[in-house]
Every structure is written in structure tokens, then in C-alpha cells.
Amino acid sequence: MRVLFATSEAYPLIKTGGLADVSGALPKALNNLAEFDGDIKILLPGYQAVLEKLRDVSPVATIEVLGQTCTLLMGKMPDSDTDVIAIQNTQLYERNGGPYSDKHGVEWLDNALRFGVLSRAASLLCSKHSPLQSWQPDLIQCNDWQTALAPAYMKLIDFSSTKSILSLHNLAFQGNFDVSWLKALELPIENFQISGFEYHGQISFLKAGLFYADKLSTVSPTYAHEIQTETFGFGLQGLLQIRKDDLTGILNGIDAEEWSPEKDSSLIKNYSASDLSGKAAVKKALQEQLGLHVDADAPLLGVVSRLTHQKGLDLLPKIMPQLIAQGCQFAILGSGDKALEASFNDLAQKTPAQVSMTIGYNEHLSHNIMAGCDMFVMPSRFEPCGLNQLYGLAYGTPPIVNATGGLADSVCDTNETTLNNDTATGFVMKSVSSASLLVTIEHALTIWKNKALWQRIQRNGMQQDIGWGSSAKAYLKLYEKTLSGH
Ligand code: ADP
Ligand code: GLC
């Protein structure tokens, strides 16, 4: 089975969020699966960081897509033997800034072309005109809007026999562009209609994928249901309802080589479910590093997140003064919404011994917050899967979450029943509000004071099987189903 895994980011080459974690880990997990008798290659743009980090690189072909001349580079992931094909085009991808926006956060104006080229190249590799004749994929897995135009090119232009899956990591990002891009994207005008890639008068990459891909998947079973409703469907719920028999929800896993308290090289001390003592050392070091009052008895709450409406962290500043008065400390890392950054900064300036706010992206600090904190706060309004709550479970840092998407599928609320049968792993809000978040955190604080009970919750989470193994098997099943046409 030959699989082309098309994505716009993959850890450790390039990362802005969870998509990169999944794109780095899932192909690796499939390669490690005894049942997977196949060959999976990642296709992504040759951003500067990708070109710097790829191993054993060599040019394998030159292609001309959407009027752009690109070199296909074949290489390997820095940390595994997974094959990578990078599309090199200096003008399109080697820019001073992120994959989607410049260094001030302004989206690149030609994203339609940049990801049109990625999608068009993916389709070409799945066609009889592919320059890699000896490697014709049986299946392509596309991820999010950046690669979602590939199934449209495959059906409308290349008449490809390769089967396609579109995996939805976040319906809030759709890649909708002005119709004036039609020509540059070389899309047939007759398919610019409701039964095609048209969406409210625009070209929609995501809608194209939802319409033309053979199968659809998303990153948790609950999100698969939620997106068929008006509240979570971002306008695409109608099409998703029509395609519901082709839609599967598979919960993400975590890459245990990157995220395990027993092996994590970012931590000053490692620890495990059977010996949690190292966690106290990490907490102490984190408090020192962040300028917080060093106190083992002060509950330390962590946040690592994009600061956007999705993540619900605007619910937090309002209730922090009350929690600070109760002795809580906060270690916050993230960036995004400027007003929210400022609220957290304000609190950090007023009470530096109890609140630390780090604006930016910091892989090392994110691991230390995950390990050194007592609890992890993630009150997302919607969350397709979420990886941070999974990291929280693995690191004995029980997550405090809202009951949505992958959060609902991975965190079991603490109550008398779940404490008694050892299934409690975290704390789940009853509704999305500051009041509900406060009640939930206060519940967690009460239990935290009972060390024996708290350790049971920590161990329940740490002992859960949340690696990629079973999710990779579920993807393999989906691949087989897609190939058999059922
Ligand atoms: P999303 O992809 O919606 O942002 P996820 O929980 O699926 O949410 O994944 C987020 C990933 O990005 C996690 O690996 C998390 O640790 C990481 N991350 C988010 N913000 C930061 C940050 N400021 N610094 C370091 N890592 C971050
Ligand atoms: C998106 C979602 C997040 C998910 C990640 C990886 O970024 O917001 O919930 O975990 O993709 O699938």
C-alpha cells in the first residue's frame, strides 16, 4: 500500500500547532505497525526550516504546476526513517515568517497560490503524468484546507485512480478565496457551483475536499458528530450531513518519543506513574525559572495555547484574581489575541510571584509547563481533538476542560463514581463560562489538597493508553476501507 500524506506542517520540520504533531507522528506510527505492509511518504512545502532540517536530501524531479517551476526534493525526517517529499520553490515558500503568515501575523496574500501549488503537486503525484513513475500512490491522505484542493484536481483534471481521504483537523479554517483566483488555480469554471468547490460566492479549498474526497475523517468521534450541527459546522454542516456515511472520527494519539515524562530530555528530572517524585523537582525548577514564589504547596496551573476564541482562555483572566487570592499560581505560555495577551500580562505584572506570562512559542518551556504544573487549563469552546490535554494526562497534570470534541472523548470527569472505579482523569466544565470554569477549578483544588486522591487521578491518566498505536490501526482500517471502495 503506497500512501502519500499531504500536509502543510510536520513536526520536527515545521510546526504551528497540533496538525504538525499529528503529521510527524502518524506516518511514523504506521511505519512501526506490524500490520502496515506499506510505504508512506509525507509531502509538504519546502519552507526554509524544512530545507534546513531534512536529512539525506536529493532532488528527484522538476515539475511545472500552476505556472510555477518547483523542484521535488526527496529526504528523510530528522528523527525517523519516514520519507519526505518537499516542494522547493524559493519565491513561494522560503520566506521570512511562518508557513501561513509573515512575522507580524499577517497572512501571506498569495496563500491561494502557495497551497494551490501544494494541492496541485499532490494530485500530479497521484496521476499517470507523475514524474515519480516508480512510486504511484494507491491512496492520498490530505489534511485541512491547505491540501484539500488535491481531491478536486484528482477528479476534475488528472482523472486519478488513486483514492483520497480528507482529514479535518479544524473546520474553522477553510481556505476561502476570491473567485478571481480561479484562473491562477487552473480550476474548471463549470465546477464553480454548489455541487463543486463554490462556497458563498468564493472558492473554498475545504469545501472542495469535502465534496471531492472519497472518504473524510476527523480527529475525534465527538467532533465527527458536532460538525454536522449548525453550532460547530461553520456553514459546512449540510454537506457533512450528506457525507456522514463517509465520515470517521479517530482520536489523535501522542508521540511517546517526544511526550513522555520518563524520557523527556527538556526536564531536569524524569518521572513515572510509579515514582512521581521527579515531578516535584520539575515544579520547583519551573517556579524558579519563571520568577514565581517557590512553594510546593501552592497549586500551579498551566496554560500552553494559541490565544484565539476557540481556546476559551478569555474566560480565565476574570476569575484569576479570586484564584490568586486562594494561593494559586499560573504559568501561561501562548500568543495570539493581543487583548488577551495584555490581560495576562497585566496580572503577571501585578502579582509576579503568582502569575507568569510568556508571550511567544517555546517548545522547551511547553514541556516544562506540562510536567511542572499541577493542573492544565483548556476551556476550549470547540476542540477537534486537542493534544495538550493528552500531554497533561501523560504527565500527571490532570486537565481541566470543557466537554467538547476530543476533550470530551479523552478526559473523564472526577466524581464519586469515577473516583471509586479509578476512571477519573480530570475535571470537566458543565458549560462554557467563567463561572463554570471557576467552579471546576475550585473542585480540582479541593481534591488536590487530598494527596492520596490526587495521585490516583494522576495515575489513572498516566496509565491510559494514549499512544498512536491504536489510532494508527484505526487509520489503517480506514485506508483499507477506502481502497476497497466500501
Ligand atoms: P491546536 O492545534 O488547535 O493549536 P492542539 O492542542 O492540538 O491545539 O496542539 C497544539 C500544539 O502546539 C501542542 O503540541 C502544543 O504544545 C503546541 N503549542 C501551542 N502553543 C504553543 C506555544 N506557545 N509554545 C510551544 N508550543 C505550543
Ligand atoms: C487542530 C485542532 C486540534 C487538533 C489538531 C490536530 O489544530 O484545533 O484540536 O488536536 O488540529 O489534529
Coordinates of C-alpha atoms and ligand atoms in Angstrom, one line a residue:
M1 CA 0.0 0.0 0.0
R2 CA 1.5 3.3 -1.1
V3 CA 0.3 6.3 0.8
L4 CA 1.0 10.0 0.1
F5 CA 0.4 12.0 3.2
A6 CA 0.0 15.7 2.1
T7 CA 0.3 18.3 4.8
S8 CA 1.3 21.9 5.4
E9 CA 3.3 21.2 8.5
A10 CA 5.0 18.3 10.2
Y11 CA 7.0 18.2 13.5
P12 CA 10.0 18.4 13.9
L13 CA 10.4 20.0 10.5
I14 CA 7.9 22.9 11.0
K15 CA 5.1 23.4 13.5
T16 CA 2.5 25.9 14.3
G17 CA 0.1 23.6 16.2
G18 CA -1.4 20.1 16.6
L19 CA -1.5 19.4 12.8
A20 CA 2.3 19.2 12.9
D21 CA 2.3 16.9 15.8
V22 CA -0.1 14.5 14.0
S23 CA 1.7 14.8 10.7
G24 CA 5.0 13.9 12.3
A25 CA 3.7 11.1 14.4
L26 CA 1.0 9.3 12.4
P27 CA 3.2 8.3 9.4
K28 CA 5.9 7.2 11.8
A29 CA 3.3 5.1 13.9
L30 CA 2.0 3.5 10.7
N31 CA 5.6 2.5 9.7
N32 CA 6.0 0.9 13.1
L33 CA 2.8 -1.0 12.8
A34 CA 3.4 -4.7 12.0
E35 CA 0.1 -4.9 10.1
F36 CA 1.0 -2.0 7.8
D37 CA 2.6 -3.6 4.8
G38 CA 3.1 -0.3 3.0
D39 CA 5.1 2.8 2.2
I40 CA 4.0 6.2 3.4
K41 CA 5.6 9.4 2.2
I42 CA 5.0 12.9 3.6
L43 CA 4.5 15.7 1.0
L44 CA 5.0 19.3 2.2
P45 CA 6.2 22.7 1.1
G46 CA 10.0 23.3 1.2
Y47 CA 9.9 26.1 3.8
Q48 CA 13.4 27.3 4.9
A49 CA 13.1 25.3 8.1
V50 CA 12.2 22.2 6.2
L51 CA 15.2 22.5 3.9
E52 CA 17.5 23.1 6.8
K53 CA 16.3 20.1 8.8
L54 CA 15.6 17.4 6.2
R55 CA 18.1 14.5 6.2
D56 CA 19.7 12.8 3.1
V57 CA 18.1 15.1 0.6
S58 CA 18.4 14.8 -3.1
P59 CA 16.4 16.4 -6.0
V60 CA 14.3 13.8 -7.8
A61 CA 12.3 15.8 -10.3
T62 CA 11.3 19.2 -11.6
I63 CA 7.6 19.9 -12.1
E64 CA 5.7 22.8 -13.5
V65 CA 2.4 23.4 -11.7
L66 CA 0.1 26.4 -11.8
G67 CA 2.8 28.2 -13.8
Q68 CA 5.4 27.6 -11.0
T69 CA 8.5 25.7 -11.6
C70 CA 9.3 23.5 -8.5
T71 CA 11.9 21.0 -7.6
L72 CA 10.8 17.9 -5.8
L73 CA 13.4 17.0 -3.1
M74 CA 13.3 13.6 -1.5
G75 CA 14.7 13.2 2.0
K76 CA 14.0 11.8 5.4
M77 CA 12.6 13.1 8.7
P78 CA 15.4 14.2 11.1
D79 CA 14.2 11.7 13.8
S80 CA 12.9 8.7 11.9
D81 CA 13.2 6.9 8.6
T82 CA 9.9 8.4 7.3
D83 CA 10.3 9.6 3.7
V84 CA 9.6 13.2 2.9
I85 CA 9.0 14.9 -0.4
A86 CA 9.5 18.7 -0.1
I87 CA 8.3 21.0 -2.9
Q88 CA 11.1 23.6 -3.4
N89 CA 10.2 26.9 -4.8
T90 CA 12.2 29.7 -3.2
Q91 CA 9.7 32.5 -4.1
L92 CA 6.7 30.7 -2.8
Y93 CA 8.0 29.0 0.4
E94 CA 11.4 30.3 1.5
R95 CA 10.2 33.5 3.3
N96 CA 11.0 35.3 6.4
G97 CA 7.9 34.4 8.5
G98 CA 5.6 31.5 9.3
P99 CA 4.0 28.9 7.0
Y100 CA 0.8 30.9 6.7
S101 CA 1.7 34.5 7.7
D102 CA 4.5 37.0 7.9
K103 CA 6.4 37.7 11.1
H104 CA 3.7 40.3 12.1
G105 CA 1.0 37.6 11.8
V106 CA -0.5 39.0 8.6
E107 CA -1.5 36.2 6.2
W108 CA 0.6 35.9 3.0
L109 CA -1.5 37.5 0.3
D110 CA -0.8 34.6 -2.2
N111 CA -1.8 31.7 0.1
A112 CA -4.3 30.6 -2.5
L113 CA -1.4 30.1 -4.9
R114 CA 1.1 28.7 -2.3
F115 CA -1.3 26.0 -1.2
G116 CA -2.9 25.6 -4.6
V117 CA 0.6 24.6 -5.8
L118 CA 0.9 22.1 -2.9
S119 CA -2.5 20.6 -3.7
R120 CA -1.8 20.6 -7.5
A121 CA 1.5 18.9 -7.0
A122 CA -0.1 16.3 -4.7
S123 CA -2.6 15.5 -7.4
L124 CA 0.1 15.3 -10.1
L125 CA 2.0 12.7 -8.0
C126 CA -1.2 10.6 -8.0
S127 CA -1.6 10.8 -11.7
K128 CA -0.2 9.0 -14.7
H129 CA 1.8 12.1 -15.5
S130 CA 3.7 11.9 -12.2
P131 CA 7.4 12.4 -12.6
L132 CA 7.9 9.6 -10.0
Q133 CA 6.7 6.8 -12.2
S134 CA 8.1 4.1 -10.0
W135 CA 6.1 5.3 -7.0
Q136 CA 2.4 5.7 -7.7
P137 CA 0.3 6.2 -4.6
D138 CA -2.7 3.9 -4.0
L139 CA -4.1 6.4 -1.6
I140 CA -3.6 10.1 -0.6
Q141 CA -4.4 11.4 2.8
C142 CA -4.9 15.2 2.7
N143 CA -5.0 17.3 5.9
D144 CA -7.0 20.5 6.4
W145 CA -7.7 23.2 3.8
Q146 CA -4.1 23.6 2.6
T147 CA -4.2 20.3 0.8
A148 CA -7.9 19.9 0.4
L149 CA -7.9 21.1 -3.3
A150 CA -6.0 18.0 -4.3
P151 CA -9.1 15.7 -4.5
A152 CA -10.7 18.3 -6.8
Y153 CA -7.7 18.3 -9.1
M154 CA -7.6 14.5 -9.0
K155 CA -11.2 14.1 -10.0
L156 CA -11.5 17.1 -12.4
I157 CA -8.2 17.4 -14.1
D158 CA -6.0 14.3 -13.6
F159 CA -8.8 11.7 -13.6
S160 CA -6.7 9.9 -11.0
S161 CA -7.3 6.3 -9.9
T162 CA -5.7 7.0 -6.5
K163 CA -8.2 7.0 -3.7
S164 CA -8.4 10.1 -1.4
I165 CA -9.1 10.8 2.2
L166 CA -9.5 14.4 3.6
S167 CA -8.7 14.6 7.3
L168 CA -10.4 17.5 9.1
H169 CA -8.3 19.0 12.0
N170 CA -10.2 22.2 12.3
L171 CA -13.3 23.4 10.4
A172 CA -12.7 27.0 11.4
F173 CA -10.0 27.3 8.8
Q174 CA -11.5 26.8 5.3
G175 CA -9.2 28.5 2.8
N176 CA -11.9 30.6 1.1
F177 CA -10.6 32.8 -1.6
D178 CA -11.9 35.4 -4.1
V179 CA -13.2 34.0 -7.4
S180 CA -10.6 36.0 -9.2
W181 CA -8.1 33.2 -8.2
L182 CA -10.0 30.7 -10.4
K183 CA -7.7 31.2 -13.4
A184 CA -4.4 31.1 -11.5
L185 CA -5.6 27.9 -9.7
E186 CA -6.5 26.4 -13.1
L187 CA -9.8 25.2 -11.8
P188 CA -12.7 24.5 -14.3
I189 CA -15.3 27.2 -14.2
E190 CA -18.2 24.8 -14.6
N191 CA -17.4 23.3 -11.2
F192 CA -17.6 26.7 -9.5
Q193 CA -21.1 25.8 -8.2
I194 CA -22.8 24.4 -5.2
S195 CA -22.0 20.8 -6.4
G196 CA -18.4 21.7 -6.6
F197 CA -15.9 24.0 -4.9
E198 CA -18.0 27.1 -4.8
Y199 CA -19.0 28.4 -1.3
H200 CA -20.9 31.6 -0.8
G201 CA -19.5 33.0 -4.0
Q202 CA -15.9 32.2 -3.1
I203 CA -13.5 29.3 -4.0
S204 CA -13.3 27.1 -0.9
F205 CA -10.4 24.7 -0.6
L206 CA -12.0 22.9 2.3
K207 CA -15.4 22.6 0.6
A208 CA -13.7 21.2 -2.4
G209 CA -12.1 18.5 -0.3
L210 CA -15.3 17.7 1.5
F211 CA -17.1 17.4 -1.9
Y212 CA -14.5 15.5 -4.0
A213 CA -12.6 13.3 -1.5
D214 CA -13.6 9.6 -1.4
K215 CA -13.6 9.5 2.4
L216 CA -13.5 12.0 5.2
S217 CA -12.0 11.7 8.6
T218 CA -11.7 13.9 11.6
V219 CA -9.7 13.8 14.8
S220 CA -12.2 12.6 17.4
P221 CA -15.6 10.7 17.3
T222 CA -17.4 13.6 19.2
Y223 CA -16.1 16.2 16.7
A224 CA -17.3 14.0 13.8
H225 CA -20.9 14.4 15.2
E226 CA -20.5 18.0 16.3
I227 CA -19.5 19.2 12.8
Q228 CA -22.8 18.0 11.4
T229 CA -24.6 20.6 13.5
E230 CA -25.1 24.3 13.0
T231 CA -23.1 25.3 16.1
F232 CA -19.9 23.5 15.1
G233 CA -20.3 23.1 11.3
F234 CA -19.1 26.6 10.3
G235 CA -21.6 26.6 7.5
L236 CA -20.5 23.2 6.1
Q237 CA -22.8 21.1 8.3
G238 CA -25.2 20.5 5.4
L239 CA -22.5 18.9 3.2
L240 CA -21.2 17.0 6.2
Q241 CA -24.6 15.5 6.9
I242 CA -24.9 14.4 3.3
R243 CA -21.5 12.7 3.6
K244 CA -21.9 11.3 7.1
D245 CA -21.6 7.7 6.0
D246 CA -18.1 8.5 4.6
L247 CA -17.0 10.3 7.7
T248 CA -15.0 8.7 10.5
G249 CA -13.7 10.1 13.8
I250 CA -10.4 8.8 15.0
L251 CA -8.9 10.3 18.2
N252 CA -5.3 11.5 17.9
G253 CA -2.6 9.8 19.9
I254 CA 0.6 11.2 21.3
D255 CA 4.2 10.5 20.2
A256 CA 5.7 8.9 23.2
E257 CA 9.2 9.6 22.0
E258 CA 8.5 13.3 22.2
W259 CA 6.0 13.4 25.1
S260 CA 6.8 11.0 27.9
P261 CA 7.8 12.2 31.4
E262 CA 10.1 9.1 31.7
K263 CA 12.2 10.2 28.7
D264 CA 11.6 13.9 28.2
S265 CA 15.0 15.5 27.8
S266 CA 13.6 19.0 28.4
L267 CA 13.0 18.2 32.1
I268 CA 15.7 18.4 34.8
K269 CA 14.3 15.2 36.3
N270 CA 12.2 12.4 34.8
Y271 CA 9.4 10.6 36.5
S272 CA 6.8 8.0 36.0
A273 CA 3.4 6.8 37.3
S274 CA 5.1 4.6 39.9
D275 CA 7.6 7.3 41.1
L276 CA 6.2 10.8 40.8
S277 CA 9.0 12.4 42.9
G278 CA 10.7 13.9 39.9
K279 CA 7.6 16.0 39.1
A280 CA 8.1 18.0 42.3
A281 CA 11.7 18.8 41.2
V282 CA 10.4 20.0 37.8
K283 CA 7.8 22.2 39.5
K284 CA 10.4 23.8 41.8
A285 CA 12.7 24.5 38.8
L286 CA 9.8 25.9 36.8
Q287 CA 8.8 28.2 39.7
E288 CA 12.4 29.4 39.9
Q289 CA 12.8 29.9 36.2
L290 CA 9.5 31.9 35.9
G291 CA 10.1 34.0 38.9
L292 CA 7.2 32.5 40.8
H293 CA 7.3 32.1 44.6
V294 CA 8.9 28.7 45.1
D295 CA 6.4 26.7 47.1
A296 CA 5.4 23.1 46.7
D297 CA 2.1 23.7 48.5
A298 CA 0.9 26.4 46.0
P299 CA -1.2 24.8 43.3
L300 CA 0.4 25.7 39.9
L301 CA -2.0 25.8 36.9
G302 CA -0.6 25.7 33.4
V303 CA -1.7 27.0 30.0
V304 CA 0.1 26.4 26.7
S305 CA -2.0 27.6 23.8
R306 CA -2.8 29.6 20.8
L307 CA -4.8 32.5 22.2
T308 CA -7.8 32.5 20.0
H309 CA -11.6 32.4 20.6
Q310 CA -11.6 28.7 20.0
K311 CA -9.4 28.0 23.1
G312 CA -11.8 29.8 25.5
L313 CA -8.9 31.3 27.5
D314 CA -10.7 34.7 27.6
L315 CA -12.8 33.1 30.4
L316 CA -9.7 32.9 32.6
P317 CA -8.5 36.4 33.4
K318 CA -11.8 37.4 35.0
I319 CA -11.6 34.6 37.7
M320 CA -7.8 34.7 38.2
P321 CA -7.9 37.4 41.0
Q322 CA -10.1 35.1 43.1
L323 CA -7.8 32.1 42.4
I324 CA -4.7 34.2 43.2
A325 CA -6.3 35.2 46.5
Q326 CA -6.7 31.5 47.2
G327 CA -3.0 31.0 46.7
C328 CA -3.0 29.6 43.1
Q329 CA -0.1 30.2 40.7
F330 CA -0.3 30.4 36.9
A331 CA 2.3 29.5 34.3
I332 CA 1.0 30.8 30.9
L333 CA 2.6 30.4 27.5
G334 CA 1.0 31.4 24.3
S335 CA 0.4 34.1 21.8
G336 CA -2.4 35.4 19.6
D337 CA -5.2 37.8 20.7
K338 CA -3.5 41.0 21.7
A339 CA -6.1 42.0 24.3
L340 CA -5.9 38.6 26.0
E341 CA -2.1 38.7 25.9
A342 CA -2.4 42.1 27.6
S343 CA -4.8 40.8 30.3
F344 CA -2.5 38.0 31.3
N345 CA 0.5 40.4 31.2
D346 CA -1.3 42.8 33.5
L347 CA -2.0 40.1 36.1
A348 CA 1.6 39.0 35.8
Q349 CA 2.9 42.5 36.5
K350 CA 0.5 43.0 39.4
T351 CA 1.3 39.6 41.0
P352 CA 4.7 38.4 39.6
A353 CA 5.1 35.9 42.4
Q354 CA 1.9 34.1 41.4
V355 CA 1.5 34.7 37.6
S356 CA 3.9 34.3 34.8
M357 CA 3.0 35.1 31.2
T358 CA 5.4 34.2 28.4
I359 CA 4.3 35.5 25.0
G360 CA 5.6 33.5 22.1
Y361 CA 6.3 30.0 21.0
N362 CA 8.7 27.9 23.1
E363 CA 8.9 24.1 22.7
H364 CA 11.2 23.6 25.8
L365 CA 9.0 25.7 28.1
S366 CA 5.9 24.0 26.9
H367 CA 7.3 20.6 28.1
N368 CA 8.3 22.1 31.4
I369 CA 4.9 23.6 32.0
M370 CA 3.2 20.4 31.1
A371 CA 5.4 18.5 33.6
G372 CA 5.9 21.1 36.3
C373 CA 2.3 22.2 36.8
D374 CA -0.3 20.5 39.0
M375 CA -3.2 21.1 36.6
F376 CA -3.6 22.1 33.0
V377 CA -6.4 24.5 31.9
M378 CA -8.0 24.1 28.5
P379 CA -11.6 25.5 28.4
S380 CA -11.9 25.3 24.6
R381 CA -15.2 26.4 23.0
F382 CA -14.6 23.7 20.4
E383 CA -11.7 21.3 20.1
P384 CA -11.5 18.9 17.2
C385 CA -9.1 16.7 19.2
G386 CA -6.6 18.7 21.3
L387 CA -3.2 17.3 22.1
N388 CA -2.3 19.3 25.2
Q389 CA -4.9 17.6 27.4
L390 CA -3.4 14.3 26.2
Y391 CA 0.0 15.5 27.2
G392 CA -1.5 16.6 30.5
L393 CA -2.8 13.1 31.1
A394 CA 0.5 11.5 30.3
Y395 CA 2.5 14.0 32.5
G396 CA 0.3 13.5 35.6
T397 CA -1.1 17.0 35.2
P398 CA -4.9 16.5 35.2
P399 CA -6.6 18.6 32.6
I400 CA -9.5 21.0 33.3
V401 CA -11.5 21.1 30.1
N402 CA -14.8 21.9 28.5
A403 CA -16.9 18.9 27.3
T404 CA -16.4 19.3 23.6
G405 CA -14.8 17.3 20.7
G406 CA -11.7 15.4 21.6
L407 CA -11.7 16.9 25.1
A408 CA -15.0 15.1 25.8
D409 CA -13.5 11.9 24.3
S410 CA -10.3 11.8 26.3
V411 CA -10.9 13.3 29.8
C412 CA -13.1 11.6 32.4
D413 CA -14.6 13.9 35.0
T414 CA -13.8 13.4 38.6
N415 CA -16.8 12.4 40.8
E416 CA -17.6 9.8 43.4
T417 CA -18.3 7.1 40.9
T418 CA -15.2 7.7 38.7
L419 CA -13.0 8.1 41.8
N420 CA -14.2 4.7 43.1
N421 CA -13.8 2.8 39.9
D422 CA -10.5 4.6 39.0
T423 CA -11.6 6.1 35.8
A424 CA -11.3 9.8 36.9
T425 CA -8.6 11.6 34.9
G426 CA -9.5 15.3 35.0
F427 CA -12.2 17.9 35.5
V428 CA -14.9 18.7 33.1
M429 CA -16.8 22.1 32.9
K430 CA -20.6 22.0 32.8
S431 CA -20.9 25.0 30.4
V432 CA -18.6 27.5 28.7
S433 CA -18.5 30.4 31.1
S434 CA -16.1 32.0 33.6
A435 CA -18.4 30.9 36.4
S436 CA -18.3 27.3 35.3
L437 CA -14.6 27.4 34.9
L438 CA -14.2 28.8 38.4
V439 CA -16.4 26.1 39.9
T440 CA -14.5 23.4 38.1
I441 CA -11.1 24.7 39.1
E442 CA -12.2 25.0 42.7
H443 CA -13.4 21.4 42.6
A444 CA -10.0 20.4 41.4
L445 CA -8.3 22.4 44.1
T446 CA -10.4 20.7 46.8
I447 CA -9.3 17.3 45.6
W448 CA -5.7 18.4 45.1
K449 CA -5.4 19.0 48.9
N450 CA -6.0 15.3 49.4
K451 CA -2.7 14.0 48.1
A452 CA -3.7 10.3 48.0
L453 CA -6.9 11.0 46.0
W454 CA -5.0 13.4 43.7
Q455 CA -2.3 10.8 43.0
R456 CA -5.0 8.3 42.0
I457 CA -6.3 10.7 39.4
Q458 CA -2.7 11.4 38.2
R459 CA -2.0 7.7 37.8
N460 CA -5.3 6.9 36.1
G461 CA -4.3 9.4 33.4
M462 CA -0.7 8.3 33.2
Q463 CA -1.6 4.7 32.8
Q464 CA -4.0 5.3 30.0
D465 CA -3.0 4.0 26.5
I466 CA -2.9 7.3 24.6
G467 CA 0.0 6.5 22.3
W468 CA -0.5 6.3 18.5
G469 CA -0.7 2.5 18.3
S470 CA -4.5 2.0 18.4
S471 CA -5.2 5.2 16.4
A472 CA -2.7 4.1 13.7
K473 CA -4.6 0.8 13.5
A474 CA -7.9 2.7 13.0
Y475 CA -6.3 4.8 10.2
L476 CA -5.1 1.6 8.6
K477 CA -8.6 0.2 8.7
L478 CA -9.9 3.4 7.1
Y479 CA -7.2 3.2 4.4
E480 CA -8.3 -0.4 3.6
K481 CA -12.0 0.6 3.6
T482 CA -11.2 3.5 1.2
L483 CA -9.2 1.3 -1.1
S484 CA -11.9 -1.4 -1.3
G485 CA -14.4 1.3 -2.2
H486 CA -16.8 0.3 0.7
Ligands
ADP1 P1 -4.1 23.4 18.1 O1 -3.5 22.6 17.1 O2 -5.6 23.7 17.9 O3 -3.4 24.7 18.5 P2 -3.5 21.2 19.9 O4 -3.8 21.0 21.4 O5 -4.0 20.1 19.0 O6 -4.2 22.6 19.5 O7 -2.0 21.3 19.6 C1 -1.2 22.4 20.0 C2 0.2 22.0 19.9 O8 1.0 23.2 19.8 C3 0.7 21.3 21.1 O9 1.8 20.5 20.8 C4 1.2 22.5 22.0 O10 2.1 22.1 23.0 C5 1.8 23.4 21.0 N1 1.8 24.8 21.3 C6 0.7 25.7 21.3 N2 1.1 26.9 21.6 C7 2.5 26.8 21.9 C8 3.4 27.7 22.4 N3 3.2 29.0 22.6 N4 4.7 27.3 22.6 C9 5.0 26.0 22.4 N5 4.1 25.1 21.9 C10 2.9 25.5 21.7
GLC2 C1 -6.3 21.3 15.1 C2 -7.3 21.3 16.2 C3 -6.8 20.5 17.4 C4 -6.2 19.1 16.9 C5 -5.1 19.4 15.9 C6 -4.5 18.1 15.4 O1 -5.3 22.3 15.2 O2 -7.6 22.6 16.7 O3 -7.9 20.2 18.2 O4 -5.7 18.4 18.0 O5 -5.7 20.0 14.8 O6 -5.5 17.2 14.9

